[in-house]
mmCIF file of C-alpha atoms in Angstrom:
data_model
loop_
_atom_site.group_PDB
_atom_site.id
_atom_site.type_symbol
_atom_site.label_atom_id
_atom_site.label_comp_id
_atom_site.label_asym_id
_atom_site.label_seq_id
_atom_site.Cartn_x
_atom_site.Cartn_y
_atom_site.Cartn_z
ATOM 1 C CA UNK A 1 -4.426 -47.088 13.520
ATOM 2 C CA UNK A 2 -1.866 -48.311 11.031
ATOM 3 C CA UNK A 3 1.457 -46.535 10.638
ATOM 4 C CA UNK A 4 0.691 -45.600 6.993
ATOM 5 C CA UNK A 5 -2.628 -43.975 7.924
ATOM 6 C CA UNK A 6 -1.014 -42.115 10.824
ATOM 7 C CA UNK A 7 1.677 -40.755 8.431
ATOM 8 C CA UNK A 8 -1.000 -39.697 5.942
ATOM 9 C CA UNK A 9 -2.927 -37.855 8.649
ATOM 10 C CA UNK A 10 0.183 -36.150 10.011
ATOM 11 C CA UNK A 11 1.287 -35.218 6.486
ATOM 12 C CA UNK A 12 -2.150 -33.790 5.752
ATOM 13 C CA UNK A 13 -2.065 -31.725 8.941
ATOM 14 C CA UNK A 14 1.379 -30.392 8.056
ATOM 15 C CA UNK A 15 0.200 -29.435 4.557
ATOM 16 C CA UNK A 16 -2.910 -27.787 6.027
ATOM 17 C CA UNK A 17 -0.683 -25.853 8.438
ATOM 18 C CA UNK A 18 1.547 -24.681 5.594
ATOM 19 C CA UNK A 19 -1.499 -23.623 3.550
ATOM 20 C CA UNK A 20 -2.925 -21.702 6.493
ATOM 21 C CA UNK A 21 0.430 -20.025 7.163
ATOM 22 C CA UNK A 22 0.752 -19.011 3.526
ATOM 23 C CA UNK A 23 -2.600 -17.238 3.520
ATOM 24 C CA UNK A 24 -2.388 -15.940 7.093
ATOM 25 C CA UNK A 25 -0.175 -13.029 5.970
ATOM 26 C CA UNK A 26 -2.697 -11.688 3.465
ATOM 27 C CA UNK A 27 -4.294 -8.364 4.197
ATOM 28 C CA UNK A 28 -8.065 -8.285 4.551
ATOM 29 C CA UNK A 29 -9.715 -5.323 2.853
ATOM 30 C CA UNK A 30 -12.938 -4.109 4.448
ATOM 31 C CA UNK A 31 -15.351 -1.752 2.684
ATOM 32 C CA UNK A 32 -18.635 -1.717 4.633
ATOM 33 C CA UNK A 33 -21.518 -1.148 2.183
ATOM 34 C CA UNK A 34 -23.199 1.404 4.448
ATOM 35 C CA UNK A 35 -20.185 3.737 4.000
ATOM 36 C CA UNK A 36 -20.369 3.867 0.212
ATOM 37 C CA UNK A 37 -17.742 2.614 -2.218
ATOM 38 C CA UNK A 38 -14.382 4.253 -1.453
ATOM 39 C CA UNK A 39 -12.687 2.423 -4.339
ATOM 40 C CA UNK A 40 -14.261 4.971 -6.681
ATOM 41 C CA UNK A 41 -11.847 7.454 -5.088
ATOM 42 C CA UNK A 42 -8.846 5.112 -5.037
ATOM 43 C CA UNK A 43 -8.764 3.721 -1.503
ATOM 44 C CA UNK A 44 -10.287 1.152 0.875
ATOM 45 C CA UNK A 45 -12.050 1.998 4.132
ATOM 46 C CA UNK A 46 -9.989 -0.361 6.288
ATOM 47 C CA UNK A 47 -7.353 -3.056 6.045
ATOM 48 C CA UNK A 48 -6.867 -5.780 8.656
ATOM 49 C CA UNK A 49 -3.260 -6.836 9.226
ATOM 50 C CA UNK A 50 -2.603 -10.400 10.450
ATOM 51 C CA UNK A 51 -1.762 -10.563 14.159
ATOM 52 C CA UNK A 52 1.649 -12.167 13.638
ATOM 53 C CA UNK A 53 2.757 -9.874 10.815
ATOM 54 C CA UNK A 54 5.968 -7.879 10.708
ATOM 55 C CA UNK A 55 5.298 -4.283 9.734
ATOM 56 C CA UNK A 56 7.591 -1.828 7.922
ATOM 57 C CA UNK A 57 7.099 1.909 7.595
ATOM 58 C CA UNK A 58 8.262 3.626 4.415
ATOM 59 C CA UNK A 59 9.154 7.275 4.837
ATOM 60 C CA UNK A 60 7.529 9.868 2.639
ATOM 61 C CA UNK A 61 8.553 9.506 -0.981
ATOM 62 C CA UNK A 62 8.585 12.680 -3.032
ATOM 63 C CA UNK A 63 8.809 13.085 -6.766
ATOM 64 C CA UNK A 64 12.589 13.283 -6.985
ATOM 65 C CA UNK A 65 14.260 11.410 -9.827
ATOM 66 C CA UNK A 66 17.434 9.414 -9.085
ATOM 67 C CA UNK A 67 19.439 12.407 -10.332
ATOM 68 C CA UNK A 68 17.811 14.634 -7.708
ATOM 69 C CA UNK A 69 15.696 16.486 -10.263
ATOM 70 C CA UNK A 70 12.172 17.500 -9.291
ATOM 71 C CA UNK A 71 9.661 18.438 -11.979
ATOM 72 C CA UNK A 72 7.507 21.511 -11.295
ATOM 73 C CA UNK A 73 4.490 19.559 -12.649
ATOM 74 C CA UNK A 74 2.134 18.015 -10.056
ATOM 75 C CA UNK A 75 1.219 14.950 -12.174
ATOM 76 C CA UNK A 76 4.870 14.224 -12.910
ATOM 77 C CA UNK A 77 5.781 14.476 -9.219
ATOM 78 C CA UNK A 78 2.950 12.123 -8.252
ATOM 79 C CA UNK A 79 3.983 9.535 -10.853
ATOM 80 C CA UNK A 80 7.632 9.719 -9.760
ATOM 81 C CA UNK A 81 6.633 9.489 -6.078
ATOM 82 C CA UNK A 82 4.796 6.227 -6.752
ATOM 83 C CA UNK A 83 7.773 4.951 -8.776
ATOM 84 C CA UNK A 84 9.960 5.769 -5.759
ATOM 85 C CA UNK A 85 7.493 3.983 -3.471
ATOM 86 C CA UNK A 86 7.672 0.927 -5.751
ATOM 87 C CA UNK A 87 11.481 1.022 -5.501
ATOM 88 C CA UNK A 88 11.277 1.230 -1.691
ATOM 89 C CA UNK A 89 8.909 -1.766 -1.654
ATOM 90 C CA UNK A 90 11.289 -3.696 -3.875
ATOM 91 C CA UNK A 91 14.131 -2.833 -1.492
ATOM 92 C CA UNK A 92 12.118 -4.447 1.307
ATOM 93 C CA UNK A 93 11.329 -7.477 -0.835
ATOM 94 C CA UNK A 94 7.659 -6.474 -0.732
ATOM 95 C CA UNK A 95 4.893 -6.061 -3.312
ATOM 96 C CA UNK A 96 2.150 -3.427 -3.630
ATOM 97 C CA UNK A 97 -0.472 -5.888 -2.333
ATOM 98 C CA UNK A 98 1.402 -5.887 0.998
ATOM 99 C CA UNK A 99 0.757 -2.164 1.568
ATOM 100 C CA UNK A 100 -1.869 -1.747 4.284
ATOM 101 C CA UNK A 101 -1.980 2.052 4.552
ATOM 102 C CA UNK A 102 -0.902 5.117 2.601
ATOM 103 C CA UNK A 103 -0.758 8.690 3.776
ATOM 104 C CA UNK A 104 -0.428 11.257 1.011
ATOM 105 C CA UNK A 105 0.414 14.913 1.453
ATOM 106 C CA UNK A 106 -0.716 17.345 -1.247
ATOM 107 C CA UNK A 107 0.398 20.966 -1.399
ATOM 108 C CA UNK A 108 -2.474 23.368 -2.111
ATOM 109 C CA UNK A 109 -4.919 20.513 -2.619
ATOM 110 C CA UNK A 110 -8.075 21.046 -4.636
ATOM 111 C CA UNK A 111 -10.552 18.670 -6.252
ATOM 112 C CA UNK A 112 -8.839 18.935 -9.659
ATOM 113 C CA UNK A 113 -5.898 16.894 -8.288
ATOM 114 C CA UNK A 114 -8.003 13.859 -7.311
ATOM 115 C CA UNK A 115 -7.984 12.393 -10.833
ATOM 116 C CA UNK A 116 -4.178 12.319 -10.930
ATOM 117 C CA UNK A 117 -4.041 10.768 -7.465
ATOM 118 C CA UNK A 118 -6.630 8.104 -8.266
ATOM 119 C CA UNK A 119 -4.947 7.202 -11.568
ATOM 120 C CA UNK A 120 -1.593 6.608 -9.869
ATOM 121 C CA UNK A 121 -3.005 4.653 -6.921
ATOM 122 C CA UNK A 122 -5.022 2.354 -9.158
ATOM 123 C CA UNK A 123 -2.055 2.049 -11.518
ATOM 124 C CA UNK A 124 0.075 0.723 -8.669
ATOM 125 C CA UNK A 125 -2.448 -1.212 -6.577
ATOM 126 C CA UNK A 126 -5.172 -2.273 -9.036
ATOM 127 C CA UNK A 127 -8.228 -3.502 -7.159
ATOM 128 C CA UNK A 128 -6.261 -4.246 -3.913
ATOM 129 C CA UNK A 129 -6.450 -0.656 -2.703
ATOM 130 C CA UNK A 130 -4.890 0.105 0.684
ATOM 131 C CA UNK A 131 -6.481 2.297 3.335
ATOM 132 C CA UNK A 132 -5.455 5.875 2.638
ATOM 133 C CA UNK A 133 -5.530 9.346 4.109
ATOM 134 C CA UNK A 134 -4.992 12.525 2.088
ATOM 135 C CA UNK A 135 -3.613 15.451 4.061
ATOM 136 C CA UNK A 136 -3.701 18.895 2.404
ATOM 137 C CA UNK A 137 -0.631 20.907 3.414
ATOM 138 C CA UNK A 138 0.635 24.427 2.650
ATOM 139 C CA UNK A 139 4.167 23.131 1.918
ATOM 140 C CA UNK A 140 6.454 20.130 2.312
ATOM 141 C CA UNK A 141 10.095 19.714 3.395
ATOM 142 C CA UNK A 142 11.452 21.236 0.177
ATOM 143 C CA UNK A 143 9.681 24.262 -1.277
ATOM 144 C CA UNK A 144 9.267 22.817 -4.783
ATOM 145 C CA UNK A 145 7.730 19.541 -3.561
ATOM 146 C CA UNK A 146 4.025 19.274 -4.383
ATOM 147 C CA UNK A 147 3.341 15.688 -3.285
ATOM 148 C CA UNK A 148 4.621 13.024 -0.904
ATOM 149 C CA UNK A 149 3.438 9.468 -0.113
ATOM 150 C CA UNK A 150 4.321 7.269 2.866
ATOM 151 C CA UNK A 151 3.316 3.659 3.440
ATOM 152 C CA UNK A 152 2.771 0.994 6.081
ATOM 153 C CA UNK A 153 3.757 -2.410 4.694
ATOM 154 C CA UNK A 154 3.107 -5.927 5.986
ATOM 155 C CA UNK A 155 6.157 -8.095 5.402
ATOM 156 C CA UNK A 156 5.945 -11.846 4.876
#
């Protein structure tokens, strides 16, 4: 085999390795059809994290503004919580499509709150919805908090 051909083959293998490494960190979303379509409610059934991924855990983000103010309005708190989550992701150098799992805590949850939750999740994640669990709670760490979101993030 000539030296030029050997270099071409080795170069091609290196490029293929780089391409594979670049896509190896992507999350795989799994929504089995026999479970129905969870995206209608703003989440995915499961997300597979690459085996060699580094994982970060973002603590619960409430609806506090940078000034420490907390609106008494549920929808406003949810929107601010997701803005705070976005800021935490940015601080990690991560993007929303790197979030594998959300856990949301809703004070005095009822079905009327689902629309607000879905709107904010889709607003942040689009069609790359993470796995998600909603936990109804009687109260959170601070009495006036109505919502909190925490995240598991795959770093690249």
